XYZ file of C-alpha atoms in Angstrom:
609
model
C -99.372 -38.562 28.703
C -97.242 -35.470 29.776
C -94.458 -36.566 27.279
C -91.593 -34.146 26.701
C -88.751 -33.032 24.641
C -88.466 -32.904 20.957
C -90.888 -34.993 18.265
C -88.759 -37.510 16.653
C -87.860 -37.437 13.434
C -88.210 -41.401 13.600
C -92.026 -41.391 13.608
C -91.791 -40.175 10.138
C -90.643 -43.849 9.277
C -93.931 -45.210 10.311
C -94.806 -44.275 6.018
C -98.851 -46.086 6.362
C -99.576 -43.979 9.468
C -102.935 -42.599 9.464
C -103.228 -41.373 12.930
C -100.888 -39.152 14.903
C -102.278 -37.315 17.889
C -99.581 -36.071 20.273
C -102.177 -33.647 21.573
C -101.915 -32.280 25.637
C -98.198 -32.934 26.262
C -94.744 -30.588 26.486
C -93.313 -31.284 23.346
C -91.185 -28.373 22.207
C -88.893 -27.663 19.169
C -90.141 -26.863 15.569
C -92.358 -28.882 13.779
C -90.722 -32.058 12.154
C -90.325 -31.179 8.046
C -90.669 -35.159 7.639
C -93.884 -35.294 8.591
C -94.688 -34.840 5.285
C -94.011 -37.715 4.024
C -96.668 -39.438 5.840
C -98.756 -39.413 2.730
C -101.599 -41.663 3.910
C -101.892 -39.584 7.487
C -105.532 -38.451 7.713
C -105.490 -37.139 11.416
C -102.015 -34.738 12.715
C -103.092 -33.098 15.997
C -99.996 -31.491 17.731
C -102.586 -29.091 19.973
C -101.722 -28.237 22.782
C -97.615 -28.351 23.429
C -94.989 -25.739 23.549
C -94.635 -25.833 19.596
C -92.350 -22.982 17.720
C -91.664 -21.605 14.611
C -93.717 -22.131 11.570
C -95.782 -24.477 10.299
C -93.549 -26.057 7.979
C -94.606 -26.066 3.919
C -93.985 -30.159 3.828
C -97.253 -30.594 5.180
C -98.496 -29.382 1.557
C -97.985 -33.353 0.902
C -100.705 -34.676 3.123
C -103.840 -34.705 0.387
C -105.461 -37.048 2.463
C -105.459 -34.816 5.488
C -109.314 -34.633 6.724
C -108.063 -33.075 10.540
C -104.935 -30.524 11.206
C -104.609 -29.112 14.733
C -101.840 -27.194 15.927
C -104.241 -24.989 18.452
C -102.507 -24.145 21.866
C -99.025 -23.680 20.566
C -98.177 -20.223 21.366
C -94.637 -20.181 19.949
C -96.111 -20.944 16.429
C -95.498 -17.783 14.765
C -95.776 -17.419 11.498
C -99.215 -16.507 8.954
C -101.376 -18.699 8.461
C -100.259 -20.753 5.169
C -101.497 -19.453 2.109
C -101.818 -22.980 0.604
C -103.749 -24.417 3.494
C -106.976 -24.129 2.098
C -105.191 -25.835 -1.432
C -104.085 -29.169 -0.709
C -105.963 -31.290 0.790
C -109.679 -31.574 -1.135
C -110.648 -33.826 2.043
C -109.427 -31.383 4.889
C -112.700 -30.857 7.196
C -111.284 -29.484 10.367
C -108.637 -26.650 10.455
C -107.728 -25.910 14.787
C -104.915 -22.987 15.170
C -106.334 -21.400 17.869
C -104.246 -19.888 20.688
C -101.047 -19.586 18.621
C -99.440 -16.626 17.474
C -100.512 -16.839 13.589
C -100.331 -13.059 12.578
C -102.048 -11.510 9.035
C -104.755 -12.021 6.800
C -107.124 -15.389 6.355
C -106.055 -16.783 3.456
C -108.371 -16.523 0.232
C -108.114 -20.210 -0.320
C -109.598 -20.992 3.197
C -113.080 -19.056 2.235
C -113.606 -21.675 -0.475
C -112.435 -24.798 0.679
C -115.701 -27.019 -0.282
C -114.826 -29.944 2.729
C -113.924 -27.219 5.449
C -116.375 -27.934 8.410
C -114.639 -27.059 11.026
C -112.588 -23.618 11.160
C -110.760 -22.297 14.646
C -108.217 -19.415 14.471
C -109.595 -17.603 17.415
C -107.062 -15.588 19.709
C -104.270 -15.117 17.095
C -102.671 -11.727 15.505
C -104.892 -11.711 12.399
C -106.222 -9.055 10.949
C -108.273 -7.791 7.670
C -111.487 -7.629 6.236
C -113.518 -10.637 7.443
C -115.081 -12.313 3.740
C -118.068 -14.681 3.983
C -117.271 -18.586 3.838
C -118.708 -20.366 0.897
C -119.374 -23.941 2.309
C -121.039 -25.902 4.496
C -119.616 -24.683 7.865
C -120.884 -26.328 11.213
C -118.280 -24.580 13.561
C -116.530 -21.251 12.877
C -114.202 -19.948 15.791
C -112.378 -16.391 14.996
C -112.657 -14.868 18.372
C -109.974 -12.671 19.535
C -108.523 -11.101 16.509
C -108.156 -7.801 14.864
C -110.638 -8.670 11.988
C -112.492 -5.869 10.224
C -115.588 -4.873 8.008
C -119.081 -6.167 8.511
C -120.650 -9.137 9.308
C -121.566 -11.877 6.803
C -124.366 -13.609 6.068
C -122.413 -17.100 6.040
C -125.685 -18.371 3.581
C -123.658 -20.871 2.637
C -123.956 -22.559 5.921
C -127.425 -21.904 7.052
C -128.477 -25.414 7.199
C -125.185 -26.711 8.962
C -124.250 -24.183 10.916
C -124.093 -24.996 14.995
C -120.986 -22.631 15.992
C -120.677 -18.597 15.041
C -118.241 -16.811 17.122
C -116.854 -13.821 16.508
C -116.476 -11.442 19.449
C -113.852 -9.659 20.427
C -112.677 -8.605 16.666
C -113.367 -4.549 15.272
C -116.447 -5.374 12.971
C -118.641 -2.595 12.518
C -122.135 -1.644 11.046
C -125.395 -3.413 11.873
C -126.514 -7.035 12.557
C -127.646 -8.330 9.164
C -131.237 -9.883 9.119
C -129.989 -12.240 6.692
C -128.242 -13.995 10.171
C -131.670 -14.970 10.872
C -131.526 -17.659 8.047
C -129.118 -20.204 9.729
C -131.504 -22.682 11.040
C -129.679 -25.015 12.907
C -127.041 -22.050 14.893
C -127.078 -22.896 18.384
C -124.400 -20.188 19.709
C -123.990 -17.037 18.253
C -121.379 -14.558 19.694
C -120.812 -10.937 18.163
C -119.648 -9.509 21.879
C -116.724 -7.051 21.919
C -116.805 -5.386 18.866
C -118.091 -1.922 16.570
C -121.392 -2.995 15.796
C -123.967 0.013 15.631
C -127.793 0.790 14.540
C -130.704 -0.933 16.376
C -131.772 -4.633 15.604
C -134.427 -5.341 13.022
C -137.541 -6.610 14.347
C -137.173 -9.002 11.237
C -134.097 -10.415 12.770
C -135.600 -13.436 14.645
C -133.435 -17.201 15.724
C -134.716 -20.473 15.736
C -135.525 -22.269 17.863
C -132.854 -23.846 18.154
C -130.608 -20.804 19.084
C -129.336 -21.729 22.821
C -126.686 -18.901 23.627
C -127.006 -15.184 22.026
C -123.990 -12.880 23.145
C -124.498 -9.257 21.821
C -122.546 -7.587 24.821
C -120.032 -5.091 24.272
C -121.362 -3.114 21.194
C -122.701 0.270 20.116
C -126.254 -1.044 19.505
C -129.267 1.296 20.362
C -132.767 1.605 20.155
C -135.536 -1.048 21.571
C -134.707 -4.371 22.759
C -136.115 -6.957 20.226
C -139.453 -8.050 21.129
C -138.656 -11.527 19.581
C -135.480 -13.008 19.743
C -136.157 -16.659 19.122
C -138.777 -18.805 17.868
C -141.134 -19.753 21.005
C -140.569 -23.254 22.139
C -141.352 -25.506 24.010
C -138.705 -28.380 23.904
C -135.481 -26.082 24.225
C -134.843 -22.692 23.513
C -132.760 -19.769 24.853
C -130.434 -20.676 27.631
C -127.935 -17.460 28.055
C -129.102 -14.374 26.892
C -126.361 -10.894 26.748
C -127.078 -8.073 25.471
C -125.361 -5.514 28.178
C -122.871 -3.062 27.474
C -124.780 -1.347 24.650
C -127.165 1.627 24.256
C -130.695 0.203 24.303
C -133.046 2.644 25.083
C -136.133 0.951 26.010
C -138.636 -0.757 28.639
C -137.860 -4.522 28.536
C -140.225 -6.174 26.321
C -142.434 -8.618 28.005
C -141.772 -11.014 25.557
C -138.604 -11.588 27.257
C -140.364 -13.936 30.285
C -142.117 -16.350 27.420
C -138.115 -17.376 27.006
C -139.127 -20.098 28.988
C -135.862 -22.231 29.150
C -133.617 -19.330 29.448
C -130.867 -19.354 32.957
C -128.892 -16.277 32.055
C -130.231 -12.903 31.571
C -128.047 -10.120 31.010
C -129.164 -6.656 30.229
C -126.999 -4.226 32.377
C -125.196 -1.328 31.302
C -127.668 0.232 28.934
C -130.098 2.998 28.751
C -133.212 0.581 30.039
C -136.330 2.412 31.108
C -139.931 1.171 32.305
C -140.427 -1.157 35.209
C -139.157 -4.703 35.730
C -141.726 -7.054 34.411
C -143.933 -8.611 36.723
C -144.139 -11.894 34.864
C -140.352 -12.189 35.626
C -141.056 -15.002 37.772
C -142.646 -17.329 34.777
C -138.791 -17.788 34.336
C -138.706 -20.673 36.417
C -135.270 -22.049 35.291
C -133.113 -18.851 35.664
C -130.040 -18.523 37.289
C -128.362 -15.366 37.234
C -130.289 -11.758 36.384
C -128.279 -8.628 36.163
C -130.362 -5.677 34.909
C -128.137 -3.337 37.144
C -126.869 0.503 35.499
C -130.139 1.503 33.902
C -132.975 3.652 34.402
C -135.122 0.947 35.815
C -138.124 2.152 37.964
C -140.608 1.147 40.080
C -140.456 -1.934 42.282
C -139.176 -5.175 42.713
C -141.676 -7.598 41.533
C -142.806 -9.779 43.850
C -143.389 -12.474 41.512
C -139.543 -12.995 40.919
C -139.768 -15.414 44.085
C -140.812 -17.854 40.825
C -137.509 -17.671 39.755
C -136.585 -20.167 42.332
C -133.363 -21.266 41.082
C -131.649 -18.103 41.146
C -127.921 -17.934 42.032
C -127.323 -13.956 41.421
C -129.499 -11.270 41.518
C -127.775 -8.197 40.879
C -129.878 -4.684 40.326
C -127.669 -1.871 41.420
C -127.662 1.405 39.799
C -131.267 2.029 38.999
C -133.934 4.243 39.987
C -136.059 1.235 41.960
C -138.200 2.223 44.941
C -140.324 0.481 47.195
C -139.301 -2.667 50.202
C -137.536 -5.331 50.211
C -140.323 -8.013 49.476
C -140.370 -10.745 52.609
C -141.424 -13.195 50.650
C -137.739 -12.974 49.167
C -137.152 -15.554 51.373
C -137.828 -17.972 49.059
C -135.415 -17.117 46.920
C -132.380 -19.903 49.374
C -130.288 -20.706 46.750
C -129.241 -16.690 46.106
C -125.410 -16.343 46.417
C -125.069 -12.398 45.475
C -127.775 -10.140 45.972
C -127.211 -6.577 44.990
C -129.888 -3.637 45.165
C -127.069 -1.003 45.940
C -127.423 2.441 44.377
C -131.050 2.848 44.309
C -134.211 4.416 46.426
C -135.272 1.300 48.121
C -136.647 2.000 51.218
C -137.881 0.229 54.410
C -136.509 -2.111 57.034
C -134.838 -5.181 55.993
C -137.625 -8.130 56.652
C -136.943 -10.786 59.419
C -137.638 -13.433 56.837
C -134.512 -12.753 55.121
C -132.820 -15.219 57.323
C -134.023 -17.967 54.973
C -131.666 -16.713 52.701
C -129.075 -18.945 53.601
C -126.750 -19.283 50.386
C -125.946 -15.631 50.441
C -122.319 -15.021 50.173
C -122.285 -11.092 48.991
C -124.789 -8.619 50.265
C -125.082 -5.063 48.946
C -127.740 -2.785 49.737
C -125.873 0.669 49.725
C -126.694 3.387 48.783
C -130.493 3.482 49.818
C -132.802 4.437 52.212
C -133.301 1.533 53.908
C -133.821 1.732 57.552
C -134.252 0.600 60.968
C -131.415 -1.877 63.175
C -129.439 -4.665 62.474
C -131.875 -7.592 63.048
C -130.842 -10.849 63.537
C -131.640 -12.238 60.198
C -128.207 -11.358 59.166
C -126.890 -13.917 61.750
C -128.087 -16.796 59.421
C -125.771 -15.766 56.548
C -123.539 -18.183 57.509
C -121.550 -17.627 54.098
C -121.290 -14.266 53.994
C -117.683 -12.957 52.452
C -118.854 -9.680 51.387
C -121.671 -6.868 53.473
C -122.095 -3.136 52.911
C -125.041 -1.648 53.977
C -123.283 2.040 53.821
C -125.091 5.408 53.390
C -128.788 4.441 54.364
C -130.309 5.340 57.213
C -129.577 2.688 59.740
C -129.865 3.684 63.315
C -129.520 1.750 66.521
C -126.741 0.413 68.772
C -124.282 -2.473 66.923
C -125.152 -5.736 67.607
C -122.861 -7.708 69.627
C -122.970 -10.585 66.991
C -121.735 -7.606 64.411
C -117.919 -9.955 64.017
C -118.743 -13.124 64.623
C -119.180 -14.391 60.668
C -116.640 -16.638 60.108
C -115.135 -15.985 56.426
C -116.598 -12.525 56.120
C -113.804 -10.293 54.241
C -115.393 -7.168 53.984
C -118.252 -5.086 55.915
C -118.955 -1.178 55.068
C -121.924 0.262 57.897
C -120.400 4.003 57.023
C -122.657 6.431 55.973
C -125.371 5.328 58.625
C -126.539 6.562 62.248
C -125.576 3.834 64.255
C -124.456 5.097 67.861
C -123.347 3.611 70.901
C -120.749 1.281 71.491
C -118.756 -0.736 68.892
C -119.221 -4.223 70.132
C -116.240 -5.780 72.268
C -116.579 -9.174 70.858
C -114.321 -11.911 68.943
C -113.955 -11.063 65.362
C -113.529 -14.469 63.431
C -111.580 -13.078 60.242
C -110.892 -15.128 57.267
C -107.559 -16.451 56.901
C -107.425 -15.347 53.665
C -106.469 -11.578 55.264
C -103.168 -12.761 55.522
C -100.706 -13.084 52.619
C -102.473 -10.225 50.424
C -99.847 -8.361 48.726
C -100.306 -4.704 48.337
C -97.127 -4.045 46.529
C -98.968 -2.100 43.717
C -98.863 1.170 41.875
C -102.187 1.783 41.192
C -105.002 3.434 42.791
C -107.040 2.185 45.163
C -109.988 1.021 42.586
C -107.836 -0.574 40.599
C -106.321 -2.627 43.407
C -106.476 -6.329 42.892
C -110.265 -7.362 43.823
C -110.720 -9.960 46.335
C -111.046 -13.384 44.965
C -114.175 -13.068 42.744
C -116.869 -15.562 43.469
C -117.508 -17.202 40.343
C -120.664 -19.433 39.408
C -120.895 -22.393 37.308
C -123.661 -23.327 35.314
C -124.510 -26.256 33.291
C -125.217 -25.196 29.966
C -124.444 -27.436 27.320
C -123.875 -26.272 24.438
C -122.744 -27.818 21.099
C -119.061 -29.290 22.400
C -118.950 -26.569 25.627
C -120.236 -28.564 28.407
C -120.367 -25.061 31.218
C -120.883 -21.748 30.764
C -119.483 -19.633 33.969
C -120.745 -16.236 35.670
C -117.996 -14.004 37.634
C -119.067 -11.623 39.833
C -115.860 -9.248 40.853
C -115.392 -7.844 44.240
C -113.712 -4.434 43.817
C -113.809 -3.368 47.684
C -110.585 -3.408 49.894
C -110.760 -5.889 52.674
C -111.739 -4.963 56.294
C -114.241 -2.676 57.683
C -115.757 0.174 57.379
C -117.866 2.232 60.379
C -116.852 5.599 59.454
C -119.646 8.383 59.396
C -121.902 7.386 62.154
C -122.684 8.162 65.544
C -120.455 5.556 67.697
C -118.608 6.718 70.950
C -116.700 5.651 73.641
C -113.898 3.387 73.645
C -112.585 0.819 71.339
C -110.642 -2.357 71.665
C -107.322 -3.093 69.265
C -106.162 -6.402 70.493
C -104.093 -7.735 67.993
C -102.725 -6.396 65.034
C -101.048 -8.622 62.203
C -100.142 -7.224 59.049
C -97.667 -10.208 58.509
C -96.268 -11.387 55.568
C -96.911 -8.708 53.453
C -94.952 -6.283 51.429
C -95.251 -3.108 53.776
C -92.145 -0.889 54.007
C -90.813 2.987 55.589
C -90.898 3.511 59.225
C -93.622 2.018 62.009
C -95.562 4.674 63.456
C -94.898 5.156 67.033
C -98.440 5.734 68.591
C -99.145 1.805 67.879
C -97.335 1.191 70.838
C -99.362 3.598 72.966
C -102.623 1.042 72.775
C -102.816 -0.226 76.144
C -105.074 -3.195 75.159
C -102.611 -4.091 72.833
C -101.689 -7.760 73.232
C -100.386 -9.280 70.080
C -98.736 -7.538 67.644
C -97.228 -9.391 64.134
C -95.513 -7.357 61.599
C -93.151 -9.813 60.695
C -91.837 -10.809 57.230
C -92.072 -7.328 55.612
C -90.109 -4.322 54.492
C -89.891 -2.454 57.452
C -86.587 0.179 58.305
C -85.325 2.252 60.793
C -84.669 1.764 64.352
C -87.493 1.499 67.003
C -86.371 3.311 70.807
C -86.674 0.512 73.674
C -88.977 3.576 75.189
C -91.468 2.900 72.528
C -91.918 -0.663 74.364
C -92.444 -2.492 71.550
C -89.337 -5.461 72.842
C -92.923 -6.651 75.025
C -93.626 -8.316 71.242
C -91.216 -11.013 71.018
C -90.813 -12.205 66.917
C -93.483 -9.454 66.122
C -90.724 -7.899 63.941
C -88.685 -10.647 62.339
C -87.974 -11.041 58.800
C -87.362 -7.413 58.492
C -83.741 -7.017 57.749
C -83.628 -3.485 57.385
C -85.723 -2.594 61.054
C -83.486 -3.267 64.156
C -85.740 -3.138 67.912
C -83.876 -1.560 70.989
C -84.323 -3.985 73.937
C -83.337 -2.660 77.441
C -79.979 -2.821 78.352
C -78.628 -2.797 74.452
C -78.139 -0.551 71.731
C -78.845 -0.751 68.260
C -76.152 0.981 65.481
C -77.717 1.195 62.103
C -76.470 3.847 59.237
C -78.085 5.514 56.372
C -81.565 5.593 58.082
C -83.891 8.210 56.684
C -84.377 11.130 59.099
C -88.148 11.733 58.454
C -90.333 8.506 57.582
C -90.696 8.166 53.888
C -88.277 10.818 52.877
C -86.323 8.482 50.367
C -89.067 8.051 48.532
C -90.873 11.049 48.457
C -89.357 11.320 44.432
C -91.025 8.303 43.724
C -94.497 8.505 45.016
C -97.328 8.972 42.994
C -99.870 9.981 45.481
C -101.858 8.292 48.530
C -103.825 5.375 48.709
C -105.695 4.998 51.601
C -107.247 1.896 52.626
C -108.931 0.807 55.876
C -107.091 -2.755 56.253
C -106.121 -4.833 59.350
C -105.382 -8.137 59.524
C -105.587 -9.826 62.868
C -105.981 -13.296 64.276
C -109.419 -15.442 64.430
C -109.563 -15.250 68.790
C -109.227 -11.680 69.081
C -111.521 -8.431 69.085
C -110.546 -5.502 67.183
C -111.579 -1.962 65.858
C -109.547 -0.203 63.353
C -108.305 3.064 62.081
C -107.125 4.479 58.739
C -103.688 2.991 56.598
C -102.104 5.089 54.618
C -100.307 3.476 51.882
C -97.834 5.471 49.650
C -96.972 3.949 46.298
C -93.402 3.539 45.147
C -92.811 3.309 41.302
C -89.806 2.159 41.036
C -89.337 -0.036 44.233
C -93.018 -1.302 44.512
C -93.361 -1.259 48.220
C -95.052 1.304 50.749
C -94.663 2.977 53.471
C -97.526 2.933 56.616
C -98.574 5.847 58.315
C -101.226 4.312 60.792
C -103.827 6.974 62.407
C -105.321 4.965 65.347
């Protein structure tokens, strides 16, 4: 109802309340101490305000209490009460998640015979995690400094939909006692210590729909079973990257017939990729990518004709690219990069029409540009760099309309670079570069993120991010171009940009627009540099003053070599190949040299043109 300010004392008159859900506003303060003496309240959910404090010990007085949520307050700080397992015998759901509740689970809360329902994920709490002796269906401590090893939670393995625990510092194995909860439907261990290699006796029903093992030490051979076959459900998501498996992936894996999300990068993976792959009709996402993989890509993963990302970079794959890939229209990111895939790229490719990043660097692919590549009509991210492309640019090369980023280096393209409009994506402008770190660690562009509908127990959407870690602009470095090239327009607007402007900017005859404006730019520019033919291109610059003919410019305290007042505070160069310019222009670029300042956070440009 967005309701604010504090929660009145007065409600605690209402003395046969049973309900009180004041969930999903701005209520702030401390919790009201005469809420306990609403002794017939069975429901108190306060989730999801600006809460503080602690939870007050009054609420000891509410023995018919079945529901207590205070999740999403994350000024409660305080431990989690030591009598909240204690007083009410009819308490069945327990929510603090997303506060600031620091220290060990209480003892009582591992024995409470009507808990059901147990979230304290993303808190402060720490300790040995101890095994829960009742009939749990959803347990939520995800996000916490908990320790030891895992329990077997036997207690709850007819009940049990819920188990997540990643993100915690458990260590040793994955018990095969886990096996025994029958009715589990999402399991998540990811992010923490555990070690050894899975038991082959370890083995899910049925009903398991989401298994999350990412993020751990865990070695040896993939399980040849995971799940129970089935043929009414099954496996929807399943991640085991990050982790130390050593072994070809079991062909077991494509009789998960149900499953959308397969995750297995980032391991020691060996063997081909199986060629049943494609029995996997419903998935959605594959990433296999920094193994050992050899061999091909099977042709029969055109079956999986649903798929959104395909992502298999860092391998050892060989071979073509398949033409029958075609039928893959719904891919969004496609990524082969980093591996010994040979070949031109097919014509057929052009049915590819969903594709929105493209990277297939780092081969040996050959041949020209064709103009399958002009039906990528979504395309935000391209880098063919260090194959062996050859042949002149096309004169299409900048015409895709929200592209953001396109590396040809490494390649043996010659000629010309085309003279033709470059439609670039408004999102160029406004970036802010004002950072201290290097150039990898750079903000990434805005990641392309997919959504799939997975339901599962009370999550209705499980999403996939895929990170783009490149600077923005273009790349045709290392290659055989010559001849001339066209700057038209340069606009590096509205950005946080600082030091001195180089003067050889203004010796580009083509020159025609120029926008610097709304930056950090100093000094004093000579009316002989000719840059007063750019009316506005330098406003919003309080510290740069432009000589115009006729008049002067007086201006103190200017540093006599660009960059010298800073030169204590720079921690090294970051170069980046970035211009922004407007969407009716052509364009070719050079190199910008960004220094970092630590203490003032801006830069100063040294452009090489």
């Amino acid at each position: 109802m967005n309701l604010s300010g504090l929660v009145h004392p007065s409600l605690c008159r209402l003395l046969k309340l049973e309900t009180l859900v004041l969930s999903h506003n701005q209520f702030y303060g401390t919790i009201p101490l005469c809420l306990g003496r609403l002794l017939y309240l069975k429901t108190l959910d306060l989730g999801h305000n600006r809460l503080r404090g602690v939870v007050p010990s009054s609420l000891m007085r509410l023995s018919r209490l079945t529901e207590l949520s205070l999740n999403a307050n994350q000024d409660l700080n305080d431990t989690v009460p030591h009598w909240i397992g204690n007083f009410s015998m009819k308490l069945e759901k327990i929510d603090l998640g997303f506060g600031s509740f620091w220290g060990e689970i209480p003892q009582s809360l591992y024995y409470l015979k009507s808990l059901k329902y147990l979230d304290l994920s993303h808190n402060n709490l720490w300790g040995n995690l101890g095994d829960f002796y009742q009939s749990l269906v959803y347990l939520n401590l995800e996000a916490n400094s908990l320790t030891g090893t895992l329990p077997c939670l036997l207690a709850s393995a007819d009940s049990i939909l819920v188990l997540n625990l990643a993100n915690n510092s458990i260590v040793g194995g994955i018990p095969t006692c886990l096996s025994s909860l029958r009715e589990v439907k999402q399991l998540n261990l990811s992010f923490n210590g555990l070690t050894y290699e899975i038991s082959p006796r370890l083995v899910f029903s049925d009903k398991l729909v989401v298994l999350d093992l990412s993020f751990n030490e865990l070695s040896g051979q993939l399980p040849s079973e995971i799940a129970e076959p089935s043929e009414k459900s099954g496996l929807l998501l399943l991640d085991m990257s990050h982790n130390q498996f050593s072994s070809d992936i079991p062909l077991t894996i494509t009789e998960l017939k149900s499953l959308q999300v397969l995750l297995l990068s980032h391991n020691s993976l060996t063997g081909e990729i199986p060629a049943r792959i494609g029995n996997l009709t419903y998935l959605q996402v594959i990433d296999l990518s920094h193994n050992s993989l050899s061999g091909s890509i099977p042709l029969n993963i055109v079956g999986c004709f649903q798929l959104l990302v395909l992502i298999l970079n860092n391998n050892n794959l060989s071979g073509e690219i398949h033409p029958e890939l075609d039928a893959l229209d719904s891919l969004k990111i496609l990524d082969i990069s980093h591996n010994e895939i040979s070949g031109e790229i097919p014509l057929t490719l052009a049915g590819c029409k969903s594709l929105e990043v493209v990277d297939f660097s780092y081969n040996n692919l050959s041949g020209s540009l064709n103009d399958a590549l002009t039906k990528w009509l979504n395309l935000r991210f391209i880098s063919f760099a260090q194959n062996k492309f050859g042949g002149a640019l096309p004169i299409w090369l900048f015409s895709f309309g929200v592209i953001q980023t396109m590396d040809l280096s490494g390649n043996k393209f010659s000629g010309y670079i085309p003279d033709d409009n470059f439609n670039i994506s408004l999102k160029f402008n406004g970036s802010n570069f004002s950072r201290t770190t290097p150039v990898e660690l750079l903000p990434p562009l805005p990641s392309l993120e997919m959504k799939l509908s997975v339901v599962v127990s009370d999550i209705d959407e499980l999403s996939f991010s895929y990170h783009l870690s490149s600077a923005v602009g273009i790349d045709l470095s290392d290659n055989l171009l010559h001849g001339r090239f066209h700057l038209r327009a340069l606009d590096l607007s509205r950005n946080s940009l600082s030091g001195q402007i180089p003067e050889n900017i203004s010796s580009l005859g083509n020159l025609t627009v120029l926008n610097l404006s709304y930056n950090c730019f100093s000094g004093i520019l000579p009316k002989r540099q000719g840059f007063w033919r750019f009316p506005g291109a330098f406003a919003g610059n309080p510290d740069l003053c432009v000589e115009s003919p006729g008049e002067g410019c007086q201006q103190k305290n200017l540093p006599a070599v660009p960059g010298k007042a800073f030169e204590e505070e720079m921690e090294g160069p970051i170069s980046l190949w970035v211009f922004f310019v407007s969407a009716f222009v052509s364009f070719y670029f050079g190199v910008v040299t960004l220094f970092c300042s630590a203490r003032t956070r801006n830069y100063i440009l040294q452009a090489k043109v």
